[in-house]
Short mmCIF file of C-alpha atoms in Angstrom, two decimals:
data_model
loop_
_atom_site.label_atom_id
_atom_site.label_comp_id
_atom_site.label_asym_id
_atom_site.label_seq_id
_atom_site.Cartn_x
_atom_site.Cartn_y
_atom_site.Cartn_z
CA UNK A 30 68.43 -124.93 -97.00
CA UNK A 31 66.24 -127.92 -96.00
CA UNK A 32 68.75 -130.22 -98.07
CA UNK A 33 72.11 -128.64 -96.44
CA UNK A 34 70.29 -129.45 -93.38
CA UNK A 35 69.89 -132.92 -94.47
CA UNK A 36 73.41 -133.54 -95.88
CA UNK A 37 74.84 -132.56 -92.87
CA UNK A 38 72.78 -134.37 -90.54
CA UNK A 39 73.64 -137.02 -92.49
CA UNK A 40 77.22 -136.90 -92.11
CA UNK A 41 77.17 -136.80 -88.67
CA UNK A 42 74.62 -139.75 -88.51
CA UNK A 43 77.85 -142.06 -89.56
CA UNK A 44 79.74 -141.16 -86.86
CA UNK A 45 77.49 -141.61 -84.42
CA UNK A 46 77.74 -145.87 -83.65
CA UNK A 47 81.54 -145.25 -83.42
CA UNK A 48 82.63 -147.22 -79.78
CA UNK A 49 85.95 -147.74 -78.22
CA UNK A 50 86.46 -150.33 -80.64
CA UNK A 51 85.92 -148.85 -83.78
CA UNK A 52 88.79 -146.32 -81.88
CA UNK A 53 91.45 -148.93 -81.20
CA UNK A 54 90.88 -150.35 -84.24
CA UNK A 55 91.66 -147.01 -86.28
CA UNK A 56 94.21 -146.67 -83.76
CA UNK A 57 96.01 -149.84 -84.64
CA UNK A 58 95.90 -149.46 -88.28
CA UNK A 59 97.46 -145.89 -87.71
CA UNK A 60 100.08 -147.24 -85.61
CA UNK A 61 101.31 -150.07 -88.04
CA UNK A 62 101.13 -147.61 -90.67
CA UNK A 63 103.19 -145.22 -89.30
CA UNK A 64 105.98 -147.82 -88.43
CA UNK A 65 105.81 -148.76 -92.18
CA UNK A 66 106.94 -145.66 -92.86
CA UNK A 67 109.58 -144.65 -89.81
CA UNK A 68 110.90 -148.24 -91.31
CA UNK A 69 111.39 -146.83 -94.45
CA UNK A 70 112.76 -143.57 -93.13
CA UNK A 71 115.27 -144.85 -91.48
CA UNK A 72 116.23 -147.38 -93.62
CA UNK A 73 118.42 -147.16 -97.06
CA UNK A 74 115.16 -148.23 -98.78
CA UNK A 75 113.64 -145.23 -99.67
CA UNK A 76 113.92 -145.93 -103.72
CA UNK A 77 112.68 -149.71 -103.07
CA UNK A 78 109.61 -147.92 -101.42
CA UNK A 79 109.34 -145.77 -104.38
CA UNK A 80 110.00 -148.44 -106.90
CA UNK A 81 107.03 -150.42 -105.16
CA UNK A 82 104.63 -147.02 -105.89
CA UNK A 83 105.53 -147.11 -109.36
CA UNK A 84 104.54 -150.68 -109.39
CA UNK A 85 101.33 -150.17 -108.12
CA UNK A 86 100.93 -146.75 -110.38
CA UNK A 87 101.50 -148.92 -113.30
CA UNK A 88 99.34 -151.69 -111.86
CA UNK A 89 95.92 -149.40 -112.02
CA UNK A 90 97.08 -147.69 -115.23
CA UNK A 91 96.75 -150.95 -116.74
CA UNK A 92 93.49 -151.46 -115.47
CA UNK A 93 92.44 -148.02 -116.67
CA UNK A 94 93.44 -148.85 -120.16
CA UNK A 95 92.48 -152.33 -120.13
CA UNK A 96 96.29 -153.48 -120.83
CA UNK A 97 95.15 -157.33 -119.43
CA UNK A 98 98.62 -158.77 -119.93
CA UNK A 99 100.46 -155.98 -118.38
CA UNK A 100 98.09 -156.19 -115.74
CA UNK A 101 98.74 -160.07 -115.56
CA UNK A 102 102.04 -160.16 -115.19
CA UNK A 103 102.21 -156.98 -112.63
CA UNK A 104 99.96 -158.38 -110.43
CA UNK A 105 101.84 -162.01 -110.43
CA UNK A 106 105.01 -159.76 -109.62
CA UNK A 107 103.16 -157.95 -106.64
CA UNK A 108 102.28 -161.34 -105.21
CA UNK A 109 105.76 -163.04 -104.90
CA UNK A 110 106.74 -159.26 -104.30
CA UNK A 111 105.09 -159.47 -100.54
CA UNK A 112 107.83 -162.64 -100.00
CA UNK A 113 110.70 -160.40 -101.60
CA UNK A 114 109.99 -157.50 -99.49
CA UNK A 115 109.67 -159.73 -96.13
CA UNK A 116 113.08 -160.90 -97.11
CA UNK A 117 114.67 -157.17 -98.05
CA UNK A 118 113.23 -155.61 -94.57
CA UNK A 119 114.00 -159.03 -92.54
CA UNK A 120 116.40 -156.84 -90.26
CA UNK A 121 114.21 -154.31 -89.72
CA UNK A 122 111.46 -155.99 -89.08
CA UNK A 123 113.51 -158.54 -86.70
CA UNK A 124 114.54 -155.41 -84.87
CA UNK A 125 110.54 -154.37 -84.71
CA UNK A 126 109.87 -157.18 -83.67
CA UNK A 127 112.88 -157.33 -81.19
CA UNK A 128 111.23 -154.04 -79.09
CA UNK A 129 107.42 -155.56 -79.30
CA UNK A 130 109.04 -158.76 -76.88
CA UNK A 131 110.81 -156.39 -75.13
CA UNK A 132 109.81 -155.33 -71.36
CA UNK A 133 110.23 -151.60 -72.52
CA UNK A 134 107.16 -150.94 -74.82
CA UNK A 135 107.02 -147.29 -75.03
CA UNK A 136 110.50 -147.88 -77.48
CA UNK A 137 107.99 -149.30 -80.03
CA UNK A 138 105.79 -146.38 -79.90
CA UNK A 139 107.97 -143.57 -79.68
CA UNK A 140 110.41 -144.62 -82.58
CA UNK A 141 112.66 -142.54 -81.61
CA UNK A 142 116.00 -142.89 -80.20
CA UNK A 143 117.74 -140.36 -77.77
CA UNK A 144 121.01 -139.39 -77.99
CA UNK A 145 122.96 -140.94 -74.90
CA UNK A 146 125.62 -138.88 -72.66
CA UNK A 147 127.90 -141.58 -73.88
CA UNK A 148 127.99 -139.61 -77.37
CA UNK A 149 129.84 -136.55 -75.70
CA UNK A 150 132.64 -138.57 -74.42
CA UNK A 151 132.68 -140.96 -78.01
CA UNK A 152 133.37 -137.42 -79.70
CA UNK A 153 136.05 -136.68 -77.18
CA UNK A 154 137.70 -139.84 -77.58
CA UNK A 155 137.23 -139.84 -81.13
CA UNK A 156 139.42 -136.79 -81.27
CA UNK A 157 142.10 -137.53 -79.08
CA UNK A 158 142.81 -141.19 -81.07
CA UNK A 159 142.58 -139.31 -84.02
CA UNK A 160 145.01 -137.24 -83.28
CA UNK A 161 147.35 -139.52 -82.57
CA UNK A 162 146.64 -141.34 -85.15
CA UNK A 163 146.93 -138.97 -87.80
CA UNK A 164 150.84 -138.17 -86.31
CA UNK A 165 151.81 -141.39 -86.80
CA UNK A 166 150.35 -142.18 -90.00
CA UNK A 167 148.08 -144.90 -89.12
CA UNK A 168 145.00 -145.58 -91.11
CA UNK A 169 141.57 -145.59 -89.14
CA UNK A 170 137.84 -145.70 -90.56
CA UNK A 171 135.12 -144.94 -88.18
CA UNK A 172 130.95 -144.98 -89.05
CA UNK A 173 129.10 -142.82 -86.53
CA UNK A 174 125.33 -144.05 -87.37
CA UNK A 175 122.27 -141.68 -87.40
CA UNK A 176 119.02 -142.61 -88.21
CA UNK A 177 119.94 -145.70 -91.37
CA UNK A 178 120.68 -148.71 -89.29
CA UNK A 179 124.12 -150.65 -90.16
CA UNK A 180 122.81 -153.96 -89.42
CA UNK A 181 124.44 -155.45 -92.39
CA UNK A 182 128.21 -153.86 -92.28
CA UNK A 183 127.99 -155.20 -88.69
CA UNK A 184 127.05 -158.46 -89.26
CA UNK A 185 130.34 -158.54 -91.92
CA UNK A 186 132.65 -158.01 -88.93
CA UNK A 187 132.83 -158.74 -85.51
CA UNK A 188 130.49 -157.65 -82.81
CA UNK A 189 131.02 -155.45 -79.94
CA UNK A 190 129.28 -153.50 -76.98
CA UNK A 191 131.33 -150.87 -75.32
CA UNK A 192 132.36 -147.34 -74.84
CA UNK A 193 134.70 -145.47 -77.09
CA UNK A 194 138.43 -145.14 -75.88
CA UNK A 195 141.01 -143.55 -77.44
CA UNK A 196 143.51 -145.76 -76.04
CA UNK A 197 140.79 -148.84 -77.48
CA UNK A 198 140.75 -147.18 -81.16
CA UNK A 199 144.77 -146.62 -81.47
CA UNK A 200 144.73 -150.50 -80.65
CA UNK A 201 142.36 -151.38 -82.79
CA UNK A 202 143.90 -149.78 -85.89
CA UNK A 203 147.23 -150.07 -84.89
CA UNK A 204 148.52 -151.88 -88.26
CA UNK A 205 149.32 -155.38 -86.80
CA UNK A 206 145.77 -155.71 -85.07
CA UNK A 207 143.65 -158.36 -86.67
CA UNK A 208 140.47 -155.65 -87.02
CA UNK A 209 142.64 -152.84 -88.54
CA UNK A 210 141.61 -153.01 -92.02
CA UNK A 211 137.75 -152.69 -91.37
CA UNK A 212 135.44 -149.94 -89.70
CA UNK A 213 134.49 -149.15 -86.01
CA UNK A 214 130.96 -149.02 -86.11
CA UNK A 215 129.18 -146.46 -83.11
CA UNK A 216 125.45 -146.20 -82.35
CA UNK A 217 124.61 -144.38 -79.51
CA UNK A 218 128.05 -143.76 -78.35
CA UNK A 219 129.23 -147.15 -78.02
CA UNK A 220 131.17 -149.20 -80.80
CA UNK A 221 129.16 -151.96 -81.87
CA UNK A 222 131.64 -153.32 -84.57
CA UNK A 223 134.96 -153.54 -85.56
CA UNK A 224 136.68 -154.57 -88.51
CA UNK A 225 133.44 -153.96 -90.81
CA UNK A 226 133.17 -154.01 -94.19
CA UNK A 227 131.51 -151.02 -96.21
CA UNK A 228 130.25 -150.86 -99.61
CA UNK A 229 132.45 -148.74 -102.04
CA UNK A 230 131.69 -145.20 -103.64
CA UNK A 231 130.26 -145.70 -106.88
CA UNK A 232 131.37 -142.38 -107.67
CA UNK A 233 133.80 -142.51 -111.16
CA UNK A 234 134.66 -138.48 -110.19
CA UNK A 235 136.53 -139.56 -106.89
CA UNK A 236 140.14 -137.82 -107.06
CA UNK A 237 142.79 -140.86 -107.82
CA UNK A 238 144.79 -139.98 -104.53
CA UNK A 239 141.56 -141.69 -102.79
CA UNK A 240 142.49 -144.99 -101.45
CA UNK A 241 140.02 -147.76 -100.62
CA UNK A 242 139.67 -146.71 -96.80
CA UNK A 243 138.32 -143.01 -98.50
CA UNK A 244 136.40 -144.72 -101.03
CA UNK A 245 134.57 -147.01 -98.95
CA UNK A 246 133.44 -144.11 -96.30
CA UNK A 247 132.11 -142.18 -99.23
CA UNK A 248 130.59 -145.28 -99.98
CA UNK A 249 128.61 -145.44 -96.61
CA UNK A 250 128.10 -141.80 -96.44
CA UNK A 251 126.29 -141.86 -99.87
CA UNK A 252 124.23 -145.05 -99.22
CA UNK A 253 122.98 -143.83 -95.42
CA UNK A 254 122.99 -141.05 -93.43
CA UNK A 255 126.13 -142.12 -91.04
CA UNK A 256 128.96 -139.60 -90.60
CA UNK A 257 132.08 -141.66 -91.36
CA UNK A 258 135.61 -139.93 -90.10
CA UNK A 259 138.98 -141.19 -91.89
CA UNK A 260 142.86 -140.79 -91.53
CA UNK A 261 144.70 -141.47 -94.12
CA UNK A 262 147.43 -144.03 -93.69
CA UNK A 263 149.62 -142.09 -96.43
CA UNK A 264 149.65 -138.96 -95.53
CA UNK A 265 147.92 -138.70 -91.84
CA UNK A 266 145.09 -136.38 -92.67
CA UNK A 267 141.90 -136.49 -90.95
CA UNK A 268 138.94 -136.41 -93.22
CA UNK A 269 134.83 -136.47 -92.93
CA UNK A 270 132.57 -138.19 -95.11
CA UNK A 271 128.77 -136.80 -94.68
CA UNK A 272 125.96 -137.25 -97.46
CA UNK A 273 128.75 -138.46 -100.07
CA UNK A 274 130.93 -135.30 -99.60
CA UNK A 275 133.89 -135.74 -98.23
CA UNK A 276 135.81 -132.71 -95.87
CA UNK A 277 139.72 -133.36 -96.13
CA UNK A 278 142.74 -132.34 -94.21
CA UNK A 279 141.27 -131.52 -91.26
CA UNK A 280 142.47 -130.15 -87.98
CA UNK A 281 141.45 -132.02 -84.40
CA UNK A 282 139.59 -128.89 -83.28
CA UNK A 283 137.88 -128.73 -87.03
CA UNK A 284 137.23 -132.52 -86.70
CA UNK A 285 135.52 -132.69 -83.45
CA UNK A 286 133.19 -129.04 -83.99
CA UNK A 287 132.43 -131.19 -87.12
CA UNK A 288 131.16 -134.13 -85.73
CA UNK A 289 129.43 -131.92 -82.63
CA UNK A 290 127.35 -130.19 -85.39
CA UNK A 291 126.25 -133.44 -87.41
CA UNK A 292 125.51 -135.83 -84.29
CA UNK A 293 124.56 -133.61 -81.50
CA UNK A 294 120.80 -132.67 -82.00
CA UNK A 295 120.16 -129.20 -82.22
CA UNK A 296 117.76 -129.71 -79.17
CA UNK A 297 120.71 -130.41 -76.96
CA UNK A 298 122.46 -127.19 -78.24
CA UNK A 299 119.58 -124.71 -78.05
CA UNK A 300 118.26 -125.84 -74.63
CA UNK A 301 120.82 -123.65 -72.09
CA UNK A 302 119.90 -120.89 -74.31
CA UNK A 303 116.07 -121.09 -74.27
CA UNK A 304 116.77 -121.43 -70.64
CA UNK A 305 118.70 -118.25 -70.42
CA UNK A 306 116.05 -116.45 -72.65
CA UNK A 307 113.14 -117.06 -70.16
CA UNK A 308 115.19 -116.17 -66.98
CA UNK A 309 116.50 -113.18 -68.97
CA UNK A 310 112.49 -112.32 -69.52
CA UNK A 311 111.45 -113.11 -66.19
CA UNK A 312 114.20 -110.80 -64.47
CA UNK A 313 113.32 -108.29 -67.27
CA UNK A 314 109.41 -108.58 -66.19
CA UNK A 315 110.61 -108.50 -62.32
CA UNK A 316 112.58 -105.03 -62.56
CA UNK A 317 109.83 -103.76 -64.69
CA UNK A 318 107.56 -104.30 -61.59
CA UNK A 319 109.51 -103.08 -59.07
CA UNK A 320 110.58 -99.77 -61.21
CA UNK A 321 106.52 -99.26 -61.29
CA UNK A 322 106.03 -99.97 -57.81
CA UNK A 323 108.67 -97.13 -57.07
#
């Protein structure tokens, strides 16, 4: 008993000289570890990040079993590897870096992103140039992103900062414009690129009829998390490309509950109800009291 008594006095003893500073240091380490990982999260890096783990696996199973010119050569690869990855994440971490200058600091802790009221109206829009669209036959490609940044399609056409018209899409595919053969690009409800380049489906099972517009928006759907909407320029049907699967010959009202349910957080959706289920309670509760009071 005398030694459990020990042990755990023990224990305790090392936590006793711990000061604020010894807290903001654990504080700090936790913070920059946790945007490592939000980084890779919401990045299209997740197998680099899991490539690097196997690295380092194989690293200390060389070391294990005394493998010295494995071990040599891994751990020459993990030191230009710390260059390679500062050159692979060089967007992200320009972004990072971006909100830590910024006036608004809390952005850098939260790492997260609300959804804008300017997302209701870009599904709206969305729909209504769509449909238009789609009756006269003219092709359109449009990358909602989510969570993956699209840093690098953006950069590969041209940049832009405002809301999403109908009247603005139909102009900007309309087959003479000089951005018609790329993507619109939208984060946060507002188009931040047109005529963008995306990277094709590497899918060999794709249906022939698939032209290049379909192919590269199952490309961008398979490589991120985006929701990418198409109309075909053959035949005018609307189509969605989510996860690599593609939804086709869609109608407007299929198209736009379609896009509601993939970019509208279900937080959005569920709150009037909640609210309705307490006031429901509380009137419940109220005529229970005044049905005992009678």
């Amino acid at each position: 008993m005398e030694q459990i008594v020990r042990v755990v006095e023990q224990f305790f003893s090392n936590f006793s000289p711990i000061g604020i500073t010894d807290i903001i240091d654990i504080a700090i380490v936790a913070f920059v570890i946790y945007k490592i990982i939000y980084l890779v999260r919401t990045s299209s890096s997740g197998k680099v990040f899991r490539g690097i783990l196997l690295i380092i696996g194989a690293l200390w199973l060389s070391v294990v079993f005394h493998l010295y010119t494995v071990n040599f050569f891994i751990s020459r690869l993990l030191e230009w590897g710390v260059l390679a990855l500062v050159v692979l994440f060089q967007p992200e971490l320009r972004k990072l870096l971006e909100q830590v200058g910024s006036s608004n600091i809390g952005k850098v802790f939260s790492g997260h992103r609300s959804v804008p009221d300017e997302l209701e109206n870009a599904i709206t829009q969305t729909v209504e140039a769509y449909t238009a669209l789609s009756k006269s036959k003219t092709g359109a490609l449009m990358v909602f992103e989510r969570e993956n940044m699209l840093d690098e399609p953006i950069r590969t056409g041209t940049s832009l900062d405002c809301a999403v018209n109908a009247e603005l899409l139909k102009n900007i595919f309309w087959n003479k414009a000089p951005l018609h053969d790329g993507a619109v690009i939208v984060r946060d409800g507002r188009i931040v690129g047109a005529g963008c380049m995306l990277p094709m489906s590497g899918n060999v099972n794709l249906s022939r009829e698939l032209g290049m517009r379909h192919r590269a928006g199952i490309g961008a759907s398979e490589q991120t998390d985006a929701v990418v909407a198409i109309v075909s320029e053959e035949t005018g049907s609307i189509s969605v490309a989510v996860n690599g699967m593609l939804k086709r010959h869609l109608a407007p009202e299929t198209l736009e509950r379609l896009l509601r349910n993939e970019l509208v957080p279900e937080e959005k959706e569920e709150d009037p109800s909640l609210l309705k289920k307490l006031s429901a309670q509380l009137r419940g509760k109220k005529e229970a009291t005044t049905d005992g009071e009678k």
